[in-house]
Short mmCIF file of C-alpha atoms in Angstrom, two decimals:
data_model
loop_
_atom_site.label_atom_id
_atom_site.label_comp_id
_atom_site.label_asym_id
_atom_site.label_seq_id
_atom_site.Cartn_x
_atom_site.Cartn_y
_atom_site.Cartn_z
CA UNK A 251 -66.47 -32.55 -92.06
CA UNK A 252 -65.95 -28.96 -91.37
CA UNK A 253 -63.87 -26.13 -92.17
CA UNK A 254 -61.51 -23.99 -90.75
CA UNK A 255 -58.86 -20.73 -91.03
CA UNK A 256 -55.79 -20.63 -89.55
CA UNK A 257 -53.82 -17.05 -89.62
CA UNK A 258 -49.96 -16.94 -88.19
CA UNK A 259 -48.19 -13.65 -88.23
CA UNK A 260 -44.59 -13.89 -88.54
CA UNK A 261 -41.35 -11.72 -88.07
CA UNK A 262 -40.71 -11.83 -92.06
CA UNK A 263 -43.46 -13.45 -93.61
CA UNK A 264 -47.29 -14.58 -92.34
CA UNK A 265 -50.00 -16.79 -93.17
CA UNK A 266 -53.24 -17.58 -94.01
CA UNK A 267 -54.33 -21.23 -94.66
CA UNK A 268 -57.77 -22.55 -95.12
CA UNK A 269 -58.32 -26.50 -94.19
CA UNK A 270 -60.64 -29.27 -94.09
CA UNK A 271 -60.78 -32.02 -91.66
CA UNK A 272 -62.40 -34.34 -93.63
CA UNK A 273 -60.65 -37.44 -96.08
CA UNK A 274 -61.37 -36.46 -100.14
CA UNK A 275 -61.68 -32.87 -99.77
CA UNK A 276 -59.64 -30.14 -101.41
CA UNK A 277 -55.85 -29.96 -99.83
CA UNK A 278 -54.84 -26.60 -97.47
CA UNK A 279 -54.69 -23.57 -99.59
CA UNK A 280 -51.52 -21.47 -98.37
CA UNK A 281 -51.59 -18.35 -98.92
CA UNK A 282 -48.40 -15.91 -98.14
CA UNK A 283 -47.50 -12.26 -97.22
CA UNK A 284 -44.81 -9.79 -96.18
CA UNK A 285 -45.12 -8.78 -92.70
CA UNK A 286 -45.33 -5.04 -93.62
CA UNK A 287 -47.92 -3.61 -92.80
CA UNK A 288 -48.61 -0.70 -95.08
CA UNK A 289 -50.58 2.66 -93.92
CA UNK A 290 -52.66 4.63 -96.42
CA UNK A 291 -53.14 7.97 -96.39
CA UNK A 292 -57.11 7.48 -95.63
CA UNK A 293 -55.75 4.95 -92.88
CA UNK A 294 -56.35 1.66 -94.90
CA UNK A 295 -54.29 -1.24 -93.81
CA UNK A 296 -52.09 -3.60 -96.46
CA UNK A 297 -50.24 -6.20 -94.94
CA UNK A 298 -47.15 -7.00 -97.66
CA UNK A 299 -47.42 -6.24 -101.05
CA UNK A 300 -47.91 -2.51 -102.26
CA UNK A 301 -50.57 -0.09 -100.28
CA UNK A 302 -53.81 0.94 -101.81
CA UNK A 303 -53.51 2.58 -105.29
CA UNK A 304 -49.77 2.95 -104.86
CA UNK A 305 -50.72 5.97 -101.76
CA UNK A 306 -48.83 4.21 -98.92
CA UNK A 307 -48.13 6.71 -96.80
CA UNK A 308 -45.91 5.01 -94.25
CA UNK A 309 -45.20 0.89 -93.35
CA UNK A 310 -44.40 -0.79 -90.43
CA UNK A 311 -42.30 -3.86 -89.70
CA UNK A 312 -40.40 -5.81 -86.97
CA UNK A 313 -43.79 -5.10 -84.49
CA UNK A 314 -44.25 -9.07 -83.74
CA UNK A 315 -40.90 -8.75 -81.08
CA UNK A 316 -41.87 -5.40 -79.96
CA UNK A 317 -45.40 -6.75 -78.16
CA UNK A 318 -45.97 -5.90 -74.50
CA UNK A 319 -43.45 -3.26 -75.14
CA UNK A 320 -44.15 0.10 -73.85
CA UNK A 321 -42.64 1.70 -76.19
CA UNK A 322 -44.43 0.41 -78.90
CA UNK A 323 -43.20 0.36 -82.50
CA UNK A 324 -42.18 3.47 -84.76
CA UNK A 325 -43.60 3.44 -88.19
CA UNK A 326 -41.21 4.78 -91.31
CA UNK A 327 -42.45 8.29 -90.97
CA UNK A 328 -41.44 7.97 -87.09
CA UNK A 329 -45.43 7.67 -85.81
CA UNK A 330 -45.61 5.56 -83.10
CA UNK A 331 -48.17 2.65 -82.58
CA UNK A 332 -48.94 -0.12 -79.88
CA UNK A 333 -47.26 -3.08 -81.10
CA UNK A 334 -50.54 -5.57 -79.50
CA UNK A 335 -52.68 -2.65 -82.13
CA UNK A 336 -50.80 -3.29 -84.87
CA UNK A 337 -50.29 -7.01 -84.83
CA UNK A 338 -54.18 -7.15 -84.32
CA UNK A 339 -54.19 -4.92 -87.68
CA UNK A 340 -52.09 -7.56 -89.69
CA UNK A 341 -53.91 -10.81 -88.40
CA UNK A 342 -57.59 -8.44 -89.60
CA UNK A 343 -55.85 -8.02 -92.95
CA UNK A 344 -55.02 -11.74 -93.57
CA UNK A 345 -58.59 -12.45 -92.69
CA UNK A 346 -59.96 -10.10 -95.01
CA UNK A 347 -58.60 -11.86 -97.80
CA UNK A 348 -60.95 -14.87 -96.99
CA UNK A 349 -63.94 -12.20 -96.70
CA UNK A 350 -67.06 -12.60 -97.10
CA UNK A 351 -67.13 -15.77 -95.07
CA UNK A 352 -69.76 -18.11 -95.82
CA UNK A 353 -72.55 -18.59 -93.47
CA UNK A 354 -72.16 -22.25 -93.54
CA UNK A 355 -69.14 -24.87 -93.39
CA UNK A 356 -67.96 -24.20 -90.00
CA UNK A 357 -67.49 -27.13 -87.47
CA UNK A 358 -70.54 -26.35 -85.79
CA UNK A 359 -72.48 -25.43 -89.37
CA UNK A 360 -72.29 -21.72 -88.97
CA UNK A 361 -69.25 -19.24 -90.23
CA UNK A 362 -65.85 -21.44 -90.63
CA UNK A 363 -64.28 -20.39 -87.15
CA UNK A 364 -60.88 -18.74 -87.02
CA UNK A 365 -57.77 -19.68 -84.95
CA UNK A 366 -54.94 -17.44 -84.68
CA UNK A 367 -51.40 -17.99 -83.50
CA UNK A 368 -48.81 -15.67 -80.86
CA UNK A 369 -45.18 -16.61 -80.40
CA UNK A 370 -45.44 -20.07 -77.82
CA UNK A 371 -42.48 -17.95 -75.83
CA UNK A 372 -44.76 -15.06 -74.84
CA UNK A 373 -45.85 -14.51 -71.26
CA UNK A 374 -49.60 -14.21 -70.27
CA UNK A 375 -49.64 -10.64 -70.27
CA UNK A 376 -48.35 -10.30 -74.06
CA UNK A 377 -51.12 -12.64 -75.21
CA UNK A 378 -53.75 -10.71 -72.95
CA UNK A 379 -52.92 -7.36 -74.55
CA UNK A 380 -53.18 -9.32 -78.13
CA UNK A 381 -56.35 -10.34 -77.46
CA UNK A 382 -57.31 -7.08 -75.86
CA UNK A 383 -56.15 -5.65 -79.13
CA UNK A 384 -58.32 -8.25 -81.35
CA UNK A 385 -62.05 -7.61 -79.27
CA UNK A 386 -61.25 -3.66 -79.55
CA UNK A 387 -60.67 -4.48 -83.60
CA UNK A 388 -64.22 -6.25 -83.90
CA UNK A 389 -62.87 -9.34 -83.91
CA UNK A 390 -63.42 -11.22 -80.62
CA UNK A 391 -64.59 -14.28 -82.89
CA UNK A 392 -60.57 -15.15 -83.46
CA UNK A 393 -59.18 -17.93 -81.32
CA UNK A 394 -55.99 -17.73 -79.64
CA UNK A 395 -53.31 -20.50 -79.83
CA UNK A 396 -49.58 -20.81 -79.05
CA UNK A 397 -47.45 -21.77 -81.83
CA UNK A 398 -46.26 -25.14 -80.52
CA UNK A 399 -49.54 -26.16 -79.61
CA UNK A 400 -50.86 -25.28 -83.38
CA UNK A 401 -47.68 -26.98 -84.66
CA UNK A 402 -48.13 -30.19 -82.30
CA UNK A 403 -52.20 -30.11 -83.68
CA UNK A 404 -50.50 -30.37 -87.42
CA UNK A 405 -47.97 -33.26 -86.19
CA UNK A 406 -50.93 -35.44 -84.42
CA UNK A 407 -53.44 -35.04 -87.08
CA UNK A 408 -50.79 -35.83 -90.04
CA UNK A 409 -47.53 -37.74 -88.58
CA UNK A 410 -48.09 -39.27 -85.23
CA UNK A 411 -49.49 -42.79 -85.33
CA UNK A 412 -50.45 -42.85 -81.63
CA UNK A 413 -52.49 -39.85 -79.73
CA UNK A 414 -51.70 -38.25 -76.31
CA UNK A 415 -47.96 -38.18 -77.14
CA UNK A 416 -45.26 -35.96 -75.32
CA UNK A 417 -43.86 -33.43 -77.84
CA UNK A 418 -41.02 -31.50 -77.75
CA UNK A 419 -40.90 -28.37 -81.00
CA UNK A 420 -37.48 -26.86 -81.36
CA UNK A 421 -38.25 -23.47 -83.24
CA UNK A 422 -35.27 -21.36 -84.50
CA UNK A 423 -35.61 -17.59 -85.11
CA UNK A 424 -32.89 -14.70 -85.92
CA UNK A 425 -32.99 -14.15 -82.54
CA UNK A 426 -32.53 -17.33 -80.70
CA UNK A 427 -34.39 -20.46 -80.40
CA UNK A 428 -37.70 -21.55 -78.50
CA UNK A 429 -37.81 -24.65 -77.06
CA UNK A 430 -41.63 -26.04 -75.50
CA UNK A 431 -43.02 -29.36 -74.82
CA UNK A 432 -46.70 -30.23 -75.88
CA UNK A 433 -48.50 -33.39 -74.21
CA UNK A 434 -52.07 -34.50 -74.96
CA UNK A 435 -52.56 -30.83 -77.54
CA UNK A 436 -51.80 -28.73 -74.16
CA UNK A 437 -48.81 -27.08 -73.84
CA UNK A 438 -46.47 -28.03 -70.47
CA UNK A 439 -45.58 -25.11 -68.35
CA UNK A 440 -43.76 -22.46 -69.95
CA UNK A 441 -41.52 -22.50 -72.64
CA UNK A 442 -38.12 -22.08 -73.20
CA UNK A 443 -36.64 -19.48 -74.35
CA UNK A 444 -32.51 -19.58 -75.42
CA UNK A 445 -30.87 -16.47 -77.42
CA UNK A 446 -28.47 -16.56 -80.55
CA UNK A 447 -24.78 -16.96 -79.44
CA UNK A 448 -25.67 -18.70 -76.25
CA UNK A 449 -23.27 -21.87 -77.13
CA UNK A 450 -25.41 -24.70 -76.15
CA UNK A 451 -26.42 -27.27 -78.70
CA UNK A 452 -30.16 -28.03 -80.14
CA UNK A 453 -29.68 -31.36 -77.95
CA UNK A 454 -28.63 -29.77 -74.45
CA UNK A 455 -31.22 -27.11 -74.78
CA UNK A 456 -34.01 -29.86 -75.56
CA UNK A 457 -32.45 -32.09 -72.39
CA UNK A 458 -32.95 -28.54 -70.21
CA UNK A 459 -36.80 -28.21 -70.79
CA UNK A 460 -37.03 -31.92 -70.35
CA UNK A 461 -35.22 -31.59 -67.21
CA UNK A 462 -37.18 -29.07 -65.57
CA UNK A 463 -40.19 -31.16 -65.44
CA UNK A 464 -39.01 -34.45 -64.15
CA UNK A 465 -38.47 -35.90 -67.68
CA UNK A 466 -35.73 -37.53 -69.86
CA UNK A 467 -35.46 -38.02 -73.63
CA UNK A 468 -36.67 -41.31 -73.39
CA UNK A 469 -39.91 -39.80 -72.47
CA UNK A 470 -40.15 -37.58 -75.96
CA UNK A 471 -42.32 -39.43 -78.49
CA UNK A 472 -41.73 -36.89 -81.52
CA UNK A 473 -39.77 -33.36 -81.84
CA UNK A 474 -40.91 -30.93 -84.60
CA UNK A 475 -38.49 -28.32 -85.98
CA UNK A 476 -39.86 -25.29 -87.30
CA UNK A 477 -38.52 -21.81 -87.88
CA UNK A 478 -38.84 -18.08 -88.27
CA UNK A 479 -37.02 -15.34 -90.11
CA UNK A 480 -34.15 -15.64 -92.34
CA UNK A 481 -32.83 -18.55 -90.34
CA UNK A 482 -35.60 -20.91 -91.53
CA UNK A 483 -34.61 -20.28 -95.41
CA UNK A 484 -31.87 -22.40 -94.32
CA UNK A 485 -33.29 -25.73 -95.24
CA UNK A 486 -29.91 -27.57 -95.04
CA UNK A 487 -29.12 -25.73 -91.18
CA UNK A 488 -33.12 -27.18 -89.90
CA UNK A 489 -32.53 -30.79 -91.59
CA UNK A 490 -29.32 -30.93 -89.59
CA UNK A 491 -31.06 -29.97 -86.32
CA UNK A 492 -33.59 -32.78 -86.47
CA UNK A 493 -30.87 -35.11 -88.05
CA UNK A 494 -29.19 -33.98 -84.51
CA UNK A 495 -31.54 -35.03 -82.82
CA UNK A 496 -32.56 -38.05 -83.49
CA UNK A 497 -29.00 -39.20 -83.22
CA UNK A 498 -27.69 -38.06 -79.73
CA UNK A 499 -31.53 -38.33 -77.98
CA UNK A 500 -32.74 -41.38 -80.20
CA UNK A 501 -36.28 -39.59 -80.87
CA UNK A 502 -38.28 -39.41 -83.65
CA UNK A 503 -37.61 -35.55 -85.76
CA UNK A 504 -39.60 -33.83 -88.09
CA UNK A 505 -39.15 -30.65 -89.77
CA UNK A 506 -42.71 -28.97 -89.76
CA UNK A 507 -43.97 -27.75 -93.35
CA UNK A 508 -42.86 -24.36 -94.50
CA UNK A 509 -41.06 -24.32 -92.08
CA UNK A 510 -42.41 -21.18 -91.35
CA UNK A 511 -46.38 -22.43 -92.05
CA UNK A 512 -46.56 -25.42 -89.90
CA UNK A 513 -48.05 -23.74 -86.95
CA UNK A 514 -50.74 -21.93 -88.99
CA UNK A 515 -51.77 -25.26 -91.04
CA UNK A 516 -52.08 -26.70 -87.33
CA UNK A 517 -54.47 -23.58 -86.41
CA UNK A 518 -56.59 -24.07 -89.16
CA UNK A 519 -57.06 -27.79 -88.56
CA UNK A 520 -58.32 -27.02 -84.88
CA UNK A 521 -60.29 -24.31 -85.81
CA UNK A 522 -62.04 -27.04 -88.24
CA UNK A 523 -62.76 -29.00 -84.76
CA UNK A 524 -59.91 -31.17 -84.75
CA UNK A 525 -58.98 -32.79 -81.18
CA UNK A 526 -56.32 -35.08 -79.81
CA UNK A 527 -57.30 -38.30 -80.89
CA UNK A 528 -58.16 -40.92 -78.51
CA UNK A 529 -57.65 -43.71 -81.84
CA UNK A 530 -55.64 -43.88 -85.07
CA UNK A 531 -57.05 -41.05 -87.59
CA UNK A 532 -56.69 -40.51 -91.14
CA UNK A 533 -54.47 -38.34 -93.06
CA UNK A 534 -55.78 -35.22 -95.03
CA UNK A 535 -52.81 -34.42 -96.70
CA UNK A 536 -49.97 -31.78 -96.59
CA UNK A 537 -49.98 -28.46 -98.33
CA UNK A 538 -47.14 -27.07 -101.14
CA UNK A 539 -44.36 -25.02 -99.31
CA UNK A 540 -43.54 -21.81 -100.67
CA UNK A 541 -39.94 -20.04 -100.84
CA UNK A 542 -41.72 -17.09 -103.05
CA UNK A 543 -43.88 -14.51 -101.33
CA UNK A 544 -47.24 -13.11 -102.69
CA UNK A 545 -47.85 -15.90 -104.96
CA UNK A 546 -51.45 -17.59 -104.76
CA UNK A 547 -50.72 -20.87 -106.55
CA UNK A 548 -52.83 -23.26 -104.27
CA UNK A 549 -55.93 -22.03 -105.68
CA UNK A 550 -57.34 -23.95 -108.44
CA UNK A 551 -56.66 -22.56 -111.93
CA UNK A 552 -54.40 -19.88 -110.76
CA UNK A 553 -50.75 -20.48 -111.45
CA UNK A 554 -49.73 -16.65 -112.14
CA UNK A 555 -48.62 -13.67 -109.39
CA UNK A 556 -52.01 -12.00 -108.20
CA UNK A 557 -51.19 -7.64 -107.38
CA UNK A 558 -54.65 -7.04 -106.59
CA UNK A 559 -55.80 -6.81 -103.59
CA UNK A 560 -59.49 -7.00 -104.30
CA UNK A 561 -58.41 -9.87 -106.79
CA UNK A 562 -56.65 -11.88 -104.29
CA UNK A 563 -59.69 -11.72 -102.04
CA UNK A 564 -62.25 -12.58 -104.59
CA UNK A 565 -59.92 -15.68 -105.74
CA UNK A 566 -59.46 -16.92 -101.99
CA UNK A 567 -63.03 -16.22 -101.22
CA UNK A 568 -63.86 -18.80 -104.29
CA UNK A 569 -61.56 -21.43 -103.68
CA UNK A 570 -63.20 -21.37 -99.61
CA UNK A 571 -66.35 -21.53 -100.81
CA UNK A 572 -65.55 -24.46 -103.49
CA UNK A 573 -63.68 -26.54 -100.32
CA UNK A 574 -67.08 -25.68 -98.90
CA UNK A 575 -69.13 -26.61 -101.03
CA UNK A 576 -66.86 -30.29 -101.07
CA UNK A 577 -67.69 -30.40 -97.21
CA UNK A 578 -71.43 -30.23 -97.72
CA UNK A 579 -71.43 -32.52 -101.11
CA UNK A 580 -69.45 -35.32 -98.80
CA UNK A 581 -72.25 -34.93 -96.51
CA UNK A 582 -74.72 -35.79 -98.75
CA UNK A 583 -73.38 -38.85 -99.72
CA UNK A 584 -73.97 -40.36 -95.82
CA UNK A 585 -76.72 -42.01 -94.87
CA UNK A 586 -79.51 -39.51 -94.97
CA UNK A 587 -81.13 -41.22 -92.36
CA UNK A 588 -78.35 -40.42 -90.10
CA UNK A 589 -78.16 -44.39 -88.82
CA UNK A 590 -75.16 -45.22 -87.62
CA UNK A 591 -76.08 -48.85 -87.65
CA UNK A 592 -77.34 -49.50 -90.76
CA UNK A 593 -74.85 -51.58 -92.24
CA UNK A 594 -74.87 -53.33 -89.23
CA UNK A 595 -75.52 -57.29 -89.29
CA UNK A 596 -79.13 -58.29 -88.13
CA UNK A 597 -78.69 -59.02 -84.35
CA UNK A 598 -75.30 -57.71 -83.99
CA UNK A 599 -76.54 -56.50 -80.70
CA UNK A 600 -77.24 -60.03 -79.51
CA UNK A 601 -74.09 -61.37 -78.13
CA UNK A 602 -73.27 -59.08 -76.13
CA UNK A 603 -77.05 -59.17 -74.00
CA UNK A 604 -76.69 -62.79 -73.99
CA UNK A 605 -73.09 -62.81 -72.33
CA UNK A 606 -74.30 -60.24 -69.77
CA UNK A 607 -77.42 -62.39 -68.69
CA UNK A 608 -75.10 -65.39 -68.38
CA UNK A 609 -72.81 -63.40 -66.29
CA UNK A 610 -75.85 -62.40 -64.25
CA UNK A 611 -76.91 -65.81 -64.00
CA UNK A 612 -73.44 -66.95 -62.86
CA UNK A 613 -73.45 -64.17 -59.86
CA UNK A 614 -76.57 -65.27 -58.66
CA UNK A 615 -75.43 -69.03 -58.56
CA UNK A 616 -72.24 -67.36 -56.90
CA UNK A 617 -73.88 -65.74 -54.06
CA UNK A 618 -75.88 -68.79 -53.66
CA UNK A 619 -73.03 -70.84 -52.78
CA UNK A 620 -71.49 -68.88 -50.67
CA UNK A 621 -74.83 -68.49 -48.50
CA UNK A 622 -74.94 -72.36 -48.41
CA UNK A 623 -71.28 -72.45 -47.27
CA UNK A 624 -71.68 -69.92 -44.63
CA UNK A 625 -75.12 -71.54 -43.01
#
């Protein structure tokens, strides 16, 4: 059992979620923040909420579209930054609030390993600037993951009952709709990408991306709606897309948690080690879904509205450490002598040496007849 961090920035709000992959252990914590980035006047970084001490000298917002962009993105005092920069900024601020990280927990026993997400419609040279952007930040230790892919990693690990499945995520912004198509954890080609007021249905756009590779809906095991912006406050509009699909294609729809947070719950669950199952898994459970920003209520014994900055870390960084500290307790409790086959019956072994001698034995007499035949 291991643990891991999954960070998603978003156009309105972004997240931070800290998972286990193991059965018994604390749920997800969730924890949520404005996508404004605020600037102090000594060139601290705040991402949502208020800026240090109340001395914000300027914010920035709307930078998640403006990636690749030459032009970058103005801040409110008209300063102009590199959108990659200051996305890389936000994603460092949501992992500060899990700072310090432990030394132990992660999936291979070190530092809990971090997995961030990037917009599954971006093009190769977006996502290479981001992670230029990240390794000039000091942080070259943050995976990189498209949403759909982190969103198909929740789906497989908590829904799906068989692995290796084809799946199709529908995900609605302000600004149009993404449509990609996930099979085995690895996403297909490109994704599809379909702006507002183009006319065409959740159902024909779904049928284009499926028709582009050779595939028909029949072919779909699972579609996961998810969203992004003010559209996906609209619980009743992203119900009635996967109610719309499952009727006119026949497939199996899901709205993902949040919907906002599914793709960073997914993130955090690979960067605990999780991989496409080649057998039926366990569930670990599903985290609370928040319609209020800036509220830490996952955290054990904290039900009220944390201001703080330096609060809100220290409260994250003891909740980590107490799913921790779960992880290596549930450890324990295995064998310490690390056999597999202990409760094992005596012999169990047996059979199966016994059937392959008589097989042998049954070759040999095999060949023998067919020497006698042929002389």
């Amino acid at each position: 059992m291991s643990v891991g961090i999954g960070l998603r920035v978003g156009s309105i709000v972004s997240h931070t979620v800290i998972a286990s992959n193991g059965v018994g252990t604390p749920d997800p914590i969730v924890i949520v923040r404005d996508t404004v980035l605020h600037v102090g006047s000594d060139g601290s970084t705040v991402l949502g909420g208020v800026g240090q001490d109340g001395g914000t000298e300027h914010t920035l917002s709307g930078f998640l579209s403006r990636v690749g962009d030459p032009e970058g993105v103005a801040a409110s005092d008209g300063t102009r930054y590199r959108a990659e920069d200051v996305v890389a900024t936000a994603i460092s601020s949501l992992l500060h609030e899990c700072e310090p990280l432990p030394d132990h927990g992660g999936r291979d026993g070190g530092t809990p390993h971090v997995w961030a997400t990037y917009p599954s419609n971006w093009d190769s040279e977006s996502v290479a600037d981001l992670r230029e952007s990240l390794d000039y930040g000091g942080m070259p230790q943050i995976t990189l993951v498209s949403d759909a892919e982190a969103t198909c990693a929740w789906f497989e690990s908590e829904v799906a009952e068989t692995p290796g499945q084809l799946i199709g995520t529908y995900h609605a912004d302000d600004a149009g709709t993404t449509v990609s198509l996930v099979r085995s954890g690895v996403l297909v080609g490109r994704s599809f990408r379909f702006p507002a007021g183009s006319g065409t249905s959740p159902t024909a756009q779904l049928s284009t991306a499926l028709g582009a590779f050779g595939w028909l809906p029949s072919n779909l095991d699972a579609v996961i709606v998810t969203g992004d912006g003010l559209v996906a406050r609209d619980t009743v509009a992203m119900k009635g897309v996967a109610t719309a699909l499952t009727d006119r294609l026949g497939v199996h729809s899901v709205v993902g948690p949040g919907p906002e947070q599914a793709a960073a719950l997914g993130a955090a669950i690979l960067a605990a080690g999780f991989q496409t199952p080649a057998m039926a898994i366990r569930r670990i459970g599903l985290p609370p879904s928040y319609d209020v920003t800036e509220v830490i209520s996952a955290i054990p014994g904290s039900v009220r509205e944390v201001t703080d900055a330096h609060e809100r870390s220290s409260l994250l960084t003891a909740s980590a450490v107490g799913a921790i500290q779960a992880v290596r307790e549930g450890d324990a409790d295995e064998d310490p002598d690390g056999d597999a086959d202990a409760d094992a019956p005596s012999g169990g072994g047996r059979p199966v040496m016994l059937a392959g001698a008589l097989a042998l034995i049954a070759a040999v007499a095999l060949i023998g007849a067919v020497l006698v035949f042929l002389l």
